[in-house]
PDB file of C-alpha atoms in Angstrom:
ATOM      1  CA  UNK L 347     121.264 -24.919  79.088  1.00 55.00           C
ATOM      2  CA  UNK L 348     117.666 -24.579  77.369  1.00 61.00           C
ATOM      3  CA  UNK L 349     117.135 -21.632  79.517  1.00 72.00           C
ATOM      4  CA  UNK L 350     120.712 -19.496  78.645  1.00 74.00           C
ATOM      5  CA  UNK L 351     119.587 -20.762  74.635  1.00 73.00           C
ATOM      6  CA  UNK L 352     115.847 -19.518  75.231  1.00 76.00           C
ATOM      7  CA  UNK L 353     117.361 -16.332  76.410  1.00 78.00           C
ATOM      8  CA  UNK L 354     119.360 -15.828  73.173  1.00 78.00           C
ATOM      9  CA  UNK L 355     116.625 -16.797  70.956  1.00 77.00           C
ATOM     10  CA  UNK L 356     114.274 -14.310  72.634  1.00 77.00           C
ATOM     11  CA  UNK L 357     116.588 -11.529  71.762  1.00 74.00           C
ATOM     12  CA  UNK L 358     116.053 -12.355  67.864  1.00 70.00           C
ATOM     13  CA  UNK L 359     116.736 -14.078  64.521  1.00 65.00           C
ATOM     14  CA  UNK L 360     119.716 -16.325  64.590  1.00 75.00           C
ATOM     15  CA  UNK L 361     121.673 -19.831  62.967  1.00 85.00           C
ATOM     16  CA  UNK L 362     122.363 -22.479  65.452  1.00 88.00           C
ATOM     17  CA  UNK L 363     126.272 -21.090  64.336  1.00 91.00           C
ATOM     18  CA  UNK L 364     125.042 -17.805  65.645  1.00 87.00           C
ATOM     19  CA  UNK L 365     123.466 -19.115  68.663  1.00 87.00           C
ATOM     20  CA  UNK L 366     126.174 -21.084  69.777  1.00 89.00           C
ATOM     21  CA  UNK L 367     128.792 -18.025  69.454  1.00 90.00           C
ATOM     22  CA  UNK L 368     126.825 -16.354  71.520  1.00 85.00           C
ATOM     23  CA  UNK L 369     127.125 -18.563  74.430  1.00 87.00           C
ATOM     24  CA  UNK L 370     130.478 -19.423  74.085  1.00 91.00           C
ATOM     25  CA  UNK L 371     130.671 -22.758  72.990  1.00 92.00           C
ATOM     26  CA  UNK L 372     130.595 -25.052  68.987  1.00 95.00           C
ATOM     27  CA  UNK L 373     127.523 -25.509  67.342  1.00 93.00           C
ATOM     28  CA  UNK L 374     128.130 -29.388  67.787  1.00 95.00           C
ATOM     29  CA  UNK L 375     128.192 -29.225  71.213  1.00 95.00           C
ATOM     30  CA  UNK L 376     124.964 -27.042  71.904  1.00 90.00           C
ATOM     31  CA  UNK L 377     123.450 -29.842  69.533  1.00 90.00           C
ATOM     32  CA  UNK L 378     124.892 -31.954  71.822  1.00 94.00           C
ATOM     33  CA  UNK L 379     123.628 -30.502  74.829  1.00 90.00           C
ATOM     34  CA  UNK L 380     120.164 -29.786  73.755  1.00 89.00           C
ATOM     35  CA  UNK L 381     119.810 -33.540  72.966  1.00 92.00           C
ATOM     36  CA  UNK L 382     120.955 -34.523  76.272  1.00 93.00           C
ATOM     37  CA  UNK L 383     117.777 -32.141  77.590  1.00 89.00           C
ATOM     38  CA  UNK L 384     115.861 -33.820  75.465  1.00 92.00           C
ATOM     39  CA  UNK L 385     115.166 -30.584  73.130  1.00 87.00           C
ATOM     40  CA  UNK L 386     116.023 -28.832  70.148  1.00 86.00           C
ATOM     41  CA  UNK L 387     116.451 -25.180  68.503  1.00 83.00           C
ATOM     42  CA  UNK L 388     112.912 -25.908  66.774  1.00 83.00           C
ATOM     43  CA  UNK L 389     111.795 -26.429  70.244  1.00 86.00           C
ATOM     44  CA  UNK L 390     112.720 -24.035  72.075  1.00 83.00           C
ATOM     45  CA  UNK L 391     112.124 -21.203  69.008  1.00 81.00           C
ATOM     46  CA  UNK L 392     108.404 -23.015  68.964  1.00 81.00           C
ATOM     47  CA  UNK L 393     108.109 -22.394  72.881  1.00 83.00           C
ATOM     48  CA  UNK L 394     109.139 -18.695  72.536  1.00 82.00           C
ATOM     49  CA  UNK L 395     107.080 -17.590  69.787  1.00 79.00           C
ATOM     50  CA  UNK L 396     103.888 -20.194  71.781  1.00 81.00           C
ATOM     51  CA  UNK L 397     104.700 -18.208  74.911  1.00 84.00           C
ATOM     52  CA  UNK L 398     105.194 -14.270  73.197  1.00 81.00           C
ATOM     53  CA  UNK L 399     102.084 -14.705  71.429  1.00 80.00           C
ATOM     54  CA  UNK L 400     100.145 -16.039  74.542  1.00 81.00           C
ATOM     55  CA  UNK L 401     101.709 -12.825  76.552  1.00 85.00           C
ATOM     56  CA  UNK L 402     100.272 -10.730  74.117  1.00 83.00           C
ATOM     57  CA  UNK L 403      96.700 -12.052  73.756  1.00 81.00           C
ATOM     58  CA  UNK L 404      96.771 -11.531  77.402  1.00 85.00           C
ATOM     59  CA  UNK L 405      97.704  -8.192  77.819  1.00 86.00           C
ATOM     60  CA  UNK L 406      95.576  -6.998  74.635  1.00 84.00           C
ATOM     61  CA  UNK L 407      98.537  -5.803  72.951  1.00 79.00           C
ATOM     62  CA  UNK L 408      97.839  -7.233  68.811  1.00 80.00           C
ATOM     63  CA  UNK L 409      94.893  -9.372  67.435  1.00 81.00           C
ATOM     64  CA  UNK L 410      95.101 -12.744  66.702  1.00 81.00           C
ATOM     65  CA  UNK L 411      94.750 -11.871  63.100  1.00 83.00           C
ATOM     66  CA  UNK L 412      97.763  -9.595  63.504  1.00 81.00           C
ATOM     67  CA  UNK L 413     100.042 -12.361  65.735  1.00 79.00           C
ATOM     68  CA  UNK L 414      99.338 -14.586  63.057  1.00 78.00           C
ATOM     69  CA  UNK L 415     100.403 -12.508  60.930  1.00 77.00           C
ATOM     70  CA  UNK L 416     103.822 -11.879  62.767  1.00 73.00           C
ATOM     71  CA  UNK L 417     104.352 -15.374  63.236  1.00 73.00           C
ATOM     72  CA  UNK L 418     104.274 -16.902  59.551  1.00 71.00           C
ATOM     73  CA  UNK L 419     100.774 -17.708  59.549  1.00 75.00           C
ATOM     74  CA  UNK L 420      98.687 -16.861  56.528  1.00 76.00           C
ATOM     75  CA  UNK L 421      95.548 -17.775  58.363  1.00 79.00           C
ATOM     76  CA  UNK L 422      94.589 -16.956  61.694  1.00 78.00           C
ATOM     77  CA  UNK L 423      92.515 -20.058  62.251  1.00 80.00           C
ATOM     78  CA  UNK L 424      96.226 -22.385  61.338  1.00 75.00           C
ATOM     79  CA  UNK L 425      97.616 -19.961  64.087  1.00 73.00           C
ATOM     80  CA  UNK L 426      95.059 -20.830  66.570  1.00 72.00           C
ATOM     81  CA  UNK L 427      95.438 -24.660  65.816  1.00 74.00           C
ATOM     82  CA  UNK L 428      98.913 -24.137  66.665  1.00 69.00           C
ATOM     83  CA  UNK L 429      98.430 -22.462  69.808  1.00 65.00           C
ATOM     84  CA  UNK L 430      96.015 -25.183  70.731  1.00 64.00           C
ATOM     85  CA  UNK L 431      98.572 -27.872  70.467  1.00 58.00           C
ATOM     86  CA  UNK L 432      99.438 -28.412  66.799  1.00 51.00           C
ATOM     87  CA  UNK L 433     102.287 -29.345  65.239  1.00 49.00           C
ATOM     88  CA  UNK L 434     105.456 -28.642  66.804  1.00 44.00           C
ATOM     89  CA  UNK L 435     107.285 -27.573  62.793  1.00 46.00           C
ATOM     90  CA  UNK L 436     107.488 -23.983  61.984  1.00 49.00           C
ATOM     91  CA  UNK L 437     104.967 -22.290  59.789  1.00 52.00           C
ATOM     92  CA  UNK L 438     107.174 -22.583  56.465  1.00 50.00           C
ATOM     93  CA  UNK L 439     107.588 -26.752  57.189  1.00 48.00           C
ATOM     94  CA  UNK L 440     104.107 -27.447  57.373  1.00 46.00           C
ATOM     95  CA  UNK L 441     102.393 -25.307  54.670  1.00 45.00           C
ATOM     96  CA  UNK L 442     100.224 -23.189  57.299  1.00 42.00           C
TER      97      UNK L 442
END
């Protein structure tokens, strides 16, 4: 399941009502099956921006001043403590 939800989230912006339209099935019970893998949307959305952003870095594509940027960070240096193993809340949660 975390892998057919990281596929949706990949494609963009969207609720947990959203999300769960688009595979077919209630919100309650993609809650439901995320906590039986042990994960959540925040999760997964965390893992997809961690793993975009480390994509890009490698191929050269932005700056880490410019992914930070993208990503909700108003510093670069917050960014970087995230991608070093921060913490796991998005940008607006944690005052980064």
């Amino acid at each position: 399941m975390p892998t057919e939800f990281r596929t949706v989230v990949e494609q963009g912006t969207a609720t947990p009502d959203d999300i769960a339209d688009r595979l077919g099935i209630s919100t309650q019970h993609l809650r439901r099956l995320l906590r039986a893998e042990h994960t959540s949307i925040g999760r997964i959305r965390d893992a997809v921006r961690r793993d975009t952003a480390i994509a890009s870095l490698s191929r050269g594509d932005e700056s880490i001043e410019k992914l930070a940027q993208c990503l909700g960070f108003p510093k670069p240096a917050r960014f970087a403590a995230r991608s070093a193993g921060g913490p796991a809340a998005p940008p607006a949660t944690t005052g980064a």
